[in-house]
mmCIF file of C-alpha atoms and ligand atoms in Angstrom:
data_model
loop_
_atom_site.group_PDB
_atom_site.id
_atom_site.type_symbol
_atom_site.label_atom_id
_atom_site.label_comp_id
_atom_site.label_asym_id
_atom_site.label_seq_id
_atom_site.Cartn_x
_atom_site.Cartn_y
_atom_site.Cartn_z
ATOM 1 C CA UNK X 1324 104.666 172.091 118.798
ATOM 2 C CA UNK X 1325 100.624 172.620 118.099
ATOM 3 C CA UNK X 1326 100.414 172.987 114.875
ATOM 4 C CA UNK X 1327 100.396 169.729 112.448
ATOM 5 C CA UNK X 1328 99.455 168.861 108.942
ATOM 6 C CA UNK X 1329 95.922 168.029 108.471
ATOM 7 C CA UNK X 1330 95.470 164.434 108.981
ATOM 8 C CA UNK X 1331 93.204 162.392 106.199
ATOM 9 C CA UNK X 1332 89.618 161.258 107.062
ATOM 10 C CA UNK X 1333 89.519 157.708 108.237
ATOM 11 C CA UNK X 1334 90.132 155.668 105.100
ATOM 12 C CA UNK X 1335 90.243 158.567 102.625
ATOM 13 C CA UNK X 1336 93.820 158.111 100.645
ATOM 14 C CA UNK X 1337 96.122 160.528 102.169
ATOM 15 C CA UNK X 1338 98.821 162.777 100.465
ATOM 16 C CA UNK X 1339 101.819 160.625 99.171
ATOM 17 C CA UNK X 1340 105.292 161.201 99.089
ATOM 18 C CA UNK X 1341 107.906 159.447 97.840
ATOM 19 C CA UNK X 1342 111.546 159.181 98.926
ATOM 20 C CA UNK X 1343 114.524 158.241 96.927
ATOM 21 C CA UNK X 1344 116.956 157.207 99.364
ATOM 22 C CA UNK X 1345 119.243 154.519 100.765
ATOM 23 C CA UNK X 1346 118.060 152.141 103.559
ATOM 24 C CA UNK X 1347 120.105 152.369 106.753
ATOM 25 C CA UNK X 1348 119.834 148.997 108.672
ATOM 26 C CA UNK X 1349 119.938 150.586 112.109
ATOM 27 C CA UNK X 1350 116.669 152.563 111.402
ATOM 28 C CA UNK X 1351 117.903 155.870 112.741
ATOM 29 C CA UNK X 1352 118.119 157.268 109.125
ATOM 30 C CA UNK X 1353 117.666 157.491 105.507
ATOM 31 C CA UNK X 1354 114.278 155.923 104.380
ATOM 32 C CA UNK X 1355 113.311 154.429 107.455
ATOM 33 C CA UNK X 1356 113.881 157.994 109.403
ATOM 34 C CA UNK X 1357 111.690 159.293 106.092
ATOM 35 C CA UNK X 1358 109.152 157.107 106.618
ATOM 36 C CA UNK X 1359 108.839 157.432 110.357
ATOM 37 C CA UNK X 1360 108.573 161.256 109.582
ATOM 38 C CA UNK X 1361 105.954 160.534 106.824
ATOM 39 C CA UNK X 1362 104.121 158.050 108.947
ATOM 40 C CA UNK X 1363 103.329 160.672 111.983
ATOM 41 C CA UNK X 1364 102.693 163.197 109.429
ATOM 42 C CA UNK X 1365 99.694 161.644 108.216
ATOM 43 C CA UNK X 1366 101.193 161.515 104.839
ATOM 44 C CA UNK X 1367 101.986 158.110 102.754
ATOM 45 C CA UNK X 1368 105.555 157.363 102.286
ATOM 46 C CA UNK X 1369 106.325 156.016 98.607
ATOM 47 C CA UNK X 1370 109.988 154.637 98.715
ATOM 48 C CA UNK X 1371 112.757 154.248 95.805
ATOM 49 C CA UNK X 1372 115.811 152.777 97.204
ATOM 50 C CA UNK X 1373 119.192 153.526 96.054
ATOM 51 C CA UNK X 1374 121.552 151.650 98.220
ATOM 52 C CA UNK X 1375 121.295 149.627 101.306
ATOM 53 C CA UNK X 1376 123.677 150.062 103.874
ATOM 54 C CA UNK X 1377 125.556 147.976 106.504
ATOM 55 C CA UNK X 1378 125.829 150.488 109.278
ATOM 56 C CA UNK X 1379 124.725 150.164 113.456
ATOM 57 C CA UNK X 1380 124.911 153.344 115.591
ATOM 58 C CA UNK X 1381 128.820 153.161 115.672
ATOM 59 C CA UNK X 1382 128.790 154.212 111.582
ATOM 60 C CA UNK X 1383 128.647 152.873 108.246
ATOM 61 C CA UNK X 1384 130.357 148.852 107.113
ATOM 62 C CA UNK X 1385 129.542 149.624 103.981
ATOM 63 C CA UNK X 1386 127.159 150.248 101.020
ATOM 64 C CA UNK X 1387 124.942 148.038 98.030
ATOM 65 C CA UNK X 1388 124.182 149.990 95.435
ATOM 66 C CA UNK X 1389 120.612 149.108 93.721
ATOM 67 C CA UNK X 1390 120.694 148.486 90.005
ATOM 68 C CA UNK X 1391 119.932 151.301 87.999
ATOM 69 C CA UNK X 1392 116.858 149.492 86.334
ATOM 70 C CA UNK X 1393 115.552 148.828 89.845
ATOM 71 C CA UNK X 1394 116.014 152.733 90.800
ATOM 72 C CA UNK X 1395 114.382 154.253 87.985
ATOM 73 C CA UNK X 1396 111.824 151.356 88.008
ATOM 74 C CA UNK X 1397 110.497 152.720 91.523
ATOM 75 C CA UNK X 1398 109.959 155.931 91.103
ATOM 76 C CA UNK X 1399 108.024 155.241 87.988
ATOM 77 C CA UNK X 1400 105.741 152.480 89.219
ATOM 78 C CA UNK X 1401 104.696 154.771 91.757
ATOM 79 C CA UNK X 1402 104.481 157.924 89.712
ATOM 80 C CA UNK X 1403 102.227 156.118 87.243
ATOM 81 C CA UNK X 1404 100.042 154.260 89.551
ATOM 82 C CA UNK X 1405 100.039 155.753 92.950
ATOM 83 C CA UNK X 1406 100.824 159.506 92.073
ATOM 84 C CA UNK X 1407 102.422 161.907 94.555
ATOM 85 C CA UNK X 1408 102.431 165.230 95.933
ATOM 86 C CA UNK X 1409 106.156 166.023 96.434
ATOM 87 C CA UNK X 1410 109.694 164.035 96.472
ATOM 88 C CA UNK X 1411 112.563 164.407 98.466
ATOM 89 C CA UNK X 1412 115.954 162.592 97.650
ATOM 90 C CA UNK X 1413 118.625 161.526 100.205
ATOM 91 C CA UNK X 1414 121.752 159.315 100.015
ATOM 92 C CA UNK X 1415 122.340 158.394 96.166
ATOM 93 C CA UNK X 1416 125.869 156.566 96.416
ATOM 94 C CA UNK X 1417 126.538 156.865 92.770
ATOM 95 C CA UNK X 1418 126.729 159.445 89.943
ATOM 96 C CA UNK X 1419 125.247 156.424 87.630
ATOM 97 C CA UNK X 1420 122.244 156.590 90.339
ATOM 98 C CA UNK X 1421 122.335 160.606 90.219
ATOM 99 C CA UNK X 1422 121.732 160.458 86.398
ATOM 100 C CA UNK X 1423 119.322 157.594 86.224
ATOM 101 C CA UNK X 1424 117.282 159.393 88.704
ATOM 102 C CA UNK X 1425 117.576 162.692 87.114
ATOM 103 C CA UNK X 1426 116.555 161.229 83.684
ATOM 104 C CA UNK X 1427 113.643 159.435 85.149
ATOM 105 C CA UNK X 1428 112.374 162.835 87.369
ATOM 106 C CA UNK X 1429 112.886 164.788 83.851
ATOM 107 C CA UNK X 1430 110.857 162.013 81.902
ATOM 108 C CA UNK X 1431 108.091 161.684 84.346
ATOM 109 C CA UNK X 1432 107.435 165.655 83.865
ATOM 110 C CA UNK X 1433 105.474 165.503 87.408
ATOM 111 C CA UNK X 1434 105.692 169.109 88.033
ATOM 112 C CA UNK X 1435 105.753 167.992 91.796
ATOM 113 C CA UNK X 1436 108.286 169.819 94.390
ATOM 114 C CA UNK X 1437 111.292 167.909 94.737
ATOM 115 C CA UNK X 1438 113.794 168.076 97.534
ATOM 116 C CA UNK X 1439 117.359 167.571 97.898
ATOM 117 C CA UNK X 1440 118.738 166.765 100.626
ATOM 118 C CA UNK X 1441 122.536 166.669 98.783
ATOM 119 C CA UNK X 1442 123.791 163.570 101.779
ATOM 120 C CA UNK X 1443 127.629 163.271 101.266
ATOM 121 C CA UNK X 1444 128.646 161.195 104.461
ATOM 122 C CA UNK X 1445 126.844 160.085 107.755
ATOM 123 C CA UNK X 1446 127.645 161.769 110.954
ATOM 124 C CA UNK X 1447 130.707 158.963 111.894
ATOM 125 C CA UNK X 1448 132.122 160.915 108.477
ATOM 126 C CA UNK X 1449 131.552 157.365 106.819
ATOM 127 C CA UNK X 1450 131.393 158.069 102.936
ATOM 128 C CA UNK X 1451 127.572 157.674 101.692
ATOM 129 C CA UNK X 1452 128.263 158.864 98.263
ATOM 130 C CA UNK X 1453 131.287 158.379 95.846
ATOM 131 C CA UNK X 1454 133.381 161.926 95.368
ATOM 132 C CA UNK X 1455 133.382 161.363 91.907
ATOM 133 C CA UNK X 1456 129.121 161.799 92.323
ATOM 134 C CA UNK X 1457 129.783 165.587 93.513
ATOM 135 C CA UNK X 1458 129.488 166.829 90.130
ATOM 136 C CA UNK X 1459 126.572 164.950 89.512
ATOM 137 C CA UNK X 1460 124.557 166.132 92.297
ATOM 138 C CA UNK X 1461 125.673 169.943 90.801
ATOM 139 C CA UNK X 1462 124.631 169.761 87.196
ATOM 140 C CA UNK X 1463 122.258 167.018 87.218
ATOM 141 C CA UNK X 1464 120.207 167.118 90.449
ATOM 142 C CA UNK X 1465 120.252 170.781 91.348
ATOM 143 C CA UNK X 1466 118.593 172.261 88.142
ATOM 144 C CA UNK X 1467 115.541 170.229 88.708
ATOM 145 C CA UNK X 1468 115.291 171.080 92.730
ATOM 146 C CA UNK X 1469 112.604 172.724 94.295
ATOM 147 C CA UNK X 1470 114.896 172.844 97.260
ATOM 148 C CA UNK X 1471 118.509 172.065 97.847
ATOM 149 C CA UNK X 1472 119.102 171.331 102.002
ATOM 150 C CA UNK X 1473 122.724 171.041 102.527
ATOM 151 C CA UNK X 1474 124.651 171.150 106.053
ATOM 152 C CA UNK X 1475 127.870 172.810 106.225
ATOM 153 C CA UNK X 1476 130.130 170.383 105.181
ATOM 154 C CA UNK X 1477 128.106 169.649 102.161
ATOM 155 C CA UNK X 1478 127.784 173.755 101.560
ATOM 156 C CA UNK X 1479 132.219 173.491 101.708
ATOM 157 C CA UNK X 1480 132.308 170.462 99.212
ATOM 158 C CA UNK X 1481 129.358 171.673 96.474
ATOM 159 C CA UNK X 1482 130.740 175.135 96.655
ATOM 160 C CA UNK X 1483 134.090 174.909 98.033
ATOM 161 C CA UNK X 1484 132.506 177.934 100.735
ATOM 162 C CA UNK X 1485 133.232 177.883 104.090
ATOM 163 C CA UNK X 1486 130.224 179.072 106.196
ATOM 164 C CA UNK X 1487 131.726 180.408 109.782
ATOM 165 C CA UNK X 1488 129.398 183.341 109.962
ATOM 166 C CA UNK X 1489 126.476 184.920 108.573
ATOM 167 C CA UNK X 1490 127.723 186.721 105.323
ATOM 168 C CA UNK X 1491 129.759 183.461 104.302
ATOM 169 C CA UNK X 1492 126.173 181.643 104.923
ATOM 170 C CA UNK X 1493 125.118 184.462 102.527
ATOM 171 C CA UNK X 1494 127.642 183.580 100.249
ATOM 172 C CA UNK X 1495 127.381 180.278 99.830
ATOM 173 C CA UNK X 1496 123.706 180.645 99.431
ATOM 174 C CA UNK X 1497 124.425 182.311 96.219
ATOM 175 C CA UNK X 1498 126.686 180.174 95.043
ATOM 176 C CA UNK X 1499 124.440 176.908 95.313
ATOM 177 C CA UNK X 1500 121.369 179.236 94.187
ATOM 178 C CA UNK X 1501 123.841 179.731 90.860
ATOM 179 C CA UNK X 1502 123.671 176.148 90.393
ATOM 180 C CA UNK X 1503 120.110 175.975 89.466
ATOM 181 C CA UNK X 1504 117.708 174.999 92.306
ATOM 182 C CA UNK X 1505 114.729 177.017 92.628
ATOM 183 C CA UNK X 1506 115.566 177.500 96.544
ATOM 184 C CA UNK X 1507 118.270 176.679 99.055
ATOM 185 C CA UNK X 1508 118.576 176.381 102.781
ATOM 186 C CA UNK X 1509 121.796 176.048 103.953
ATOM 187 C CA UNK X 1510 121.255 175.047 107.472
ATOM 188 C CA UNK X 1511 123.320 176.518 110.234
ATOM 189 C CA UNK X 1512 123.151 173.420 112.675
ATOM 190 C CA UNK X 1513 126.980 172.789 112.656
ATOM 191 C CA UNK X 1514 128.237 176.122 113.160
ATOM 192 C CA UNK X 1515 129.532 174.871 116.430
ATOM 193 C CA UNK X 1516 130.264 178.562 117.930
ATOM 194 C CA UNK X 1517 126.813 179.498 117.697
ATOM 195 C CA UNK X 1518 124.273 178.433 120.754
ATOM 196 C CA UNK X 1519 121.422 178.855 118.168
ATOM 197 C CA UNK X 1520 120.579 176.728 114.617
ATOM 198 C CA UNK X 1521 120.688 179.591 112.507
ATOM 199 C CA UNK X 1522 119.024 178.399 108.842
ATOM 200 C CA UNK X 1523 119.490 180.704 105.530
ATOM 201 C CA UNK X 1524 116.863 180.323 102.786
ATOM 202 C CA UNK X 1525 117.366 181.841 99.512
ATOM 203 C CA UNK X 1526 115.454 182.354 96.260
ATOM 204 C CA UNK X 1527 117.746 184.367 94.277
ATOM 205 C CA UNK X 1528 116.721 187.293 95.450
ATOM 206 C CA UNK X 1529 115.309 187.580 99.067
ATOM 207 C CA UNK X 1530 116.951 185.804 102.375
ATOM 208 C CA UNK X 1531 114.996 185.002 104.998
ATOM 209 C CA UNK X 1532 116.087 183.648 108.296
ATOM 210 C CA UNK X 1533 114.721 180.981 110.526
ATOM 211 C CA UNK X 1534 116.305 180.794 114.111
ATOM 212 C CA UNK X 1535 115.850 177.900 116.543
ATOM 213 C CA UNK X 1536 117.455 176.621 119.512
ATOM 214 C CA UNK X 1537 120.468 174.044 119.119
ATOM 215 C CA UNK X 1538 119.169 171.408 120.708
ATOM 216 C CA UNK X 1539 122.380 169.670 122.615
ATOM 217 C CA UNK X 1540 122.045 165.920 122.132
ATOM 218 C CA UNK X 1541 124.610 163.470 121.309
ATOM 219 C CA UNK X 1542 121.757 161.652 119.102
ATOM 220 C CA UNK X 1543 121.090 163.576 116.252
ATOM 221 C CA UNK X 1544 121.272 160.520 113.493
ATOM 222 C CA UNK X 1545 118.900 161.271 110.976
ATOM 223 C CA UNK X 1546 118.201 165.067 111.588
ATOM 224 C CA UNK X 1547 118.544 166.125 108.394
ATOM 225 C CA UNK X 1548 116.702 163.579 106.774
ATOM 226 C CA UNK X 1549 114.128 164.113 108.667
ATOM 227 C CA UNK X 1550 114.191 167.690 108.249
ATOM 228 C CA UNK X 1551 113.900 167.314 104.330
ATOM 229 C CA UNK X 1552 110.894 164.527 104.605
ATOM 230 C CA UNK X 1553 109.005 166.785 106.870
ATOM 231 C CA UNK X 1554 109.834 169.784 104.350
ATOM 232 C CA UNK X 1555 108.510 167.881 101.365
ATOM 233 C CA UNK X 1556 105.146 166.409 103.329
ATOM 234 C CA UNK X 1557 104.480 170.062 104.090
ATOM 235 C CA UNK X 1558 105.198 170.913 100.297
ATOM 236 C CA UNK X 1559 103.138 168.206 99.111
ATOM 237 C CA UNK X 1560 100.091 169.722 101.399
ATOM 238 C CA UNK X 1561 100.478 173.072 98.834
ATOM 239 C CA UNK X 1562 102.245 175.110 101.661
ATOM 240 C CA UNK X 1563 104.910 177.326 100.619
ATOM 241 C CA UNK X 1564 108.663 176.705 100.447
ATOM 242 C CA UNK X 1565 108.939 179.118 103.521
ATOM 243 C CA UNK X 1566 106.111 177.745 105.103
ATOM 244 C CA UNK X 1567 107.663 174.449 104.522
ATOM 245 C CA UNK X 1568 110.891 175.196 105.889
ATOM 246 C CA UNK X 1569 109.438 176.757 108.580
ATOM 247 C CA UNK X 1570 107.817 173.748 109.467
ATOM 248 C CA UNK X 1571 110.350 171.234 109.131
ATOM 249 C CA UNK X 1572 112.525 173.164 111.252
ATOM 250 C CA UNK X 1573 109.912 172.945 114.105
ATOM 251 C CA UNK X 1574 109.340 169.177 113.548
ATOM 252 C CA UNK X 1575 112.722 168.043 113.601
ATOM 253 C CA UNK X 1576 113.692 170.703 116.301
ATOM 254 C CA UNK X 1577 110.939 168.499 118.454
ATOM 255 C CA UNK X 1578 112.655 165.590 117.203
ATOM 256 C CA UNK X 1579 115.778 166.346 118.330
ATOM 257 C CA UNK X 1580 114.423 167.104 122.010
ATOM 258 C CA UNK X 1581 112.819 163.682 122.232
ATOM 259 C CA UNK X 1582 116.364 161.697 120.650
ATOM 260 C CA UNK X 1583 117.367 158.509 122.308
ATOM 261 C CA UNK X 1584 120.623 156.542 123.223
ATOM 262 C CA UNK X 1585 120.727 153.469 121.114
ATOM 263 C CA UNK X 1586 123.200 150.891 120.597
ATOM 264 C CA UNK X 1587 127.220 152.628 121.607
ATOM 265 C CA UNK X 1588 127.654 155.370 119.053
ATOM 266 C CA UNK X 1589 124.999 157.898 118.080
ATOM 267 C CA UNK X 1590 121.225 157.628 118.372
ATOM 268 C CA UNK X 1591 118.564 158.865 116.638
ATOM 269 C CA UNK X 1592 116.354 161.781 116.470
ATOM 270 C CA UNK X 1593 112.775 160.757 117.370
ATOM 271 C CA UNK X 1594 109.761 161.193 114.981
ATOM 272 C CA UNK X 1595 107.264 159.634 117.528
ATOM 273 C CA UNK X 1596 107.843 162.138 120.219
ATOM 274 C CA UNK X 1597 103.817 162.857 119.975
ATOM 275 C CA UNK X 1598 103.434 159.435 121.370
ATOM 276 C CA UNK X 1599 105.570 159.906 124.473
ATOM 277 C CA UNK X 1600 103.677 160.080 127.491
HETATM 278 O O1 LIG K 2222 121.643 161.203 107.643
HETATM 279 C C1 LIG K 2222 122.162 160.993 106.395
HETATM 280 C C2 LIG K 2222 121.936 159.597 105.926
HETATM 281 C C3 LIG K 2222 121.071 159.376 104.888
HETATM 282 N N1 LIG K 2222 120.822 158.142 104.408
HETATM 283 C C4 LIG K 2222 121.396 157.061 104.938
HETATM 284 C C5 LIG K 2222 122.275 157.207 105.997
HETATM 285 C C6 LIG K 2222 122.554 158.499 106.525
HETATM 286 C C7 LIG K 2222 123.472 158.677 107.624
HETATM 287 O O2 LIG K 2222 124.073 157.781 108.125
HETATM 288 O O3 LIG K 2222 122.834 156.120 106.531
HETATM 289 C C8 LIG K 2222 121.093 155.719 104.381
#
């Protein structure tokens, strides 16, 4: 991968982002994948947590939701103070979080690009948000997306679709479009007969496609977290939602060729592969 975002001047105030996420005490995902993705970005990660979990690389103990004060109290510090270029929201837990966040993104007014990343469960299958917050996610969240980012199991619970080939990707496409976001990628990384990582982004009118390899690793934690951040940094550098996509897909692609073994489960994708000798 050559190309990059532009990096700031040496002690010029970068772009910001912020993430509203939960904190995952192994590091491989959520805000601390986010950040690592925003750190070798060049951009400056601005962090709301939602819930801090108990999880290793064998899956997820459990879950502490933040207060809802404490949520909403994060994004607007920052908003008001440090400003940002573009959001991205990952594992919310609650549909009392969903709404608190979605009152406080509708209050703020920052006309910003703000991605969804709709996280349902971790890769172990370990629940990261309450079913009862499905609905929430739909009719709160989605209207005020830039971009929605589901996988396929969160495409078969928001939409009840299931995505084994390219017209049901089609299909389910318009059915999340229907709920409201401005965009939607439903990513093709766990259609498990195909050899490539077929991606479908719609607008309501026009699909396009982006094809990469499927990158065979048993340590993919965090991939599409990381995905989204890189997504939104792009988006928050002006590029275009395609452009954006585009160039997530190529970050965490790289990502998931540089993944390591960690702990005895599953390890994480790797944001600091341009470090690697
Ligand atoms: O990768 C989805 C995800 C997001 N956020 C947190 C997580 C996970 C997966 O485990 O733990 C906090």
């Amino acid at each position: 991968m050559t190309e990059f975002l532009p990096l700031p001047a040496f002690g010029q105030t970068p772009t910001r982002v912020m993430t509203i996420a939960g904190s995952d005490s192994g590091g491989g995902a959520g805000i601390q994948a986010d950040m690592r993705t925003f750190a070798m970005l060049g951009v400056h990660g601005c962090v709301a947590v939602t819930a801090v979990t108990v999880q290793n690389s064998v899956g997820v103990k459990g879950f502490h939701e933040i207060p809802l004060d404490v949520v909403a109290g994060q994004i607007t510090a920052v908003v008001d103070d440090i400003g940002i270029q573009a959001a991205k929201t990952g594992m919310l837990a609650s549909s009392e979080i969903i709404a608190t966040i979605a009152e406080t993104w509708r209050g703020l007014d920052t006309g910003v690009p703000l991605v969804v990343d709709p996280v349902c469960a971790s890769m172990h299958g370990d629940p990261l948000l309450h079913p009862s917050a499905l609905n929430s996610i739909r009719t709160e969240l989605f209207p005020l997306a830039t971009l929605v980012t589901p996988n396929l199991d969160e495409v078969r619970l928001l939409v009840d679709v299931e995505v084994v080939d390219a017209a049901s990707q089609r299909e389910a496409a318009r059915a999340l479009h229907a709920l409201g976001p401005q965009w939607v990628l439903v990513k093709g990384g766990h259609l498990r007969s195909s050899g490539a990582s077929p991606d479908l982004l719609f607008d309501g009118t026009e699909f396009h496609e982006f094809d990469g390899p499927r990158i065979d690793t048993g340590h993919d934690h965090g991939a599409g977290d990381t995905l989204a951040a890189a997504t939104a940094a792009a988006l928050a550098h002006g590029h275009t939602v395609p452009e954006a996509v585009a160039f997530g897909k190529r970050w965490v692609t790289e990502c998931l060729r540089a993944a390591y073994p960690l702990g005895h489960g599953h390890g994480p994708v790797n944001a600091l592969f341009r470090l690697l000798q």
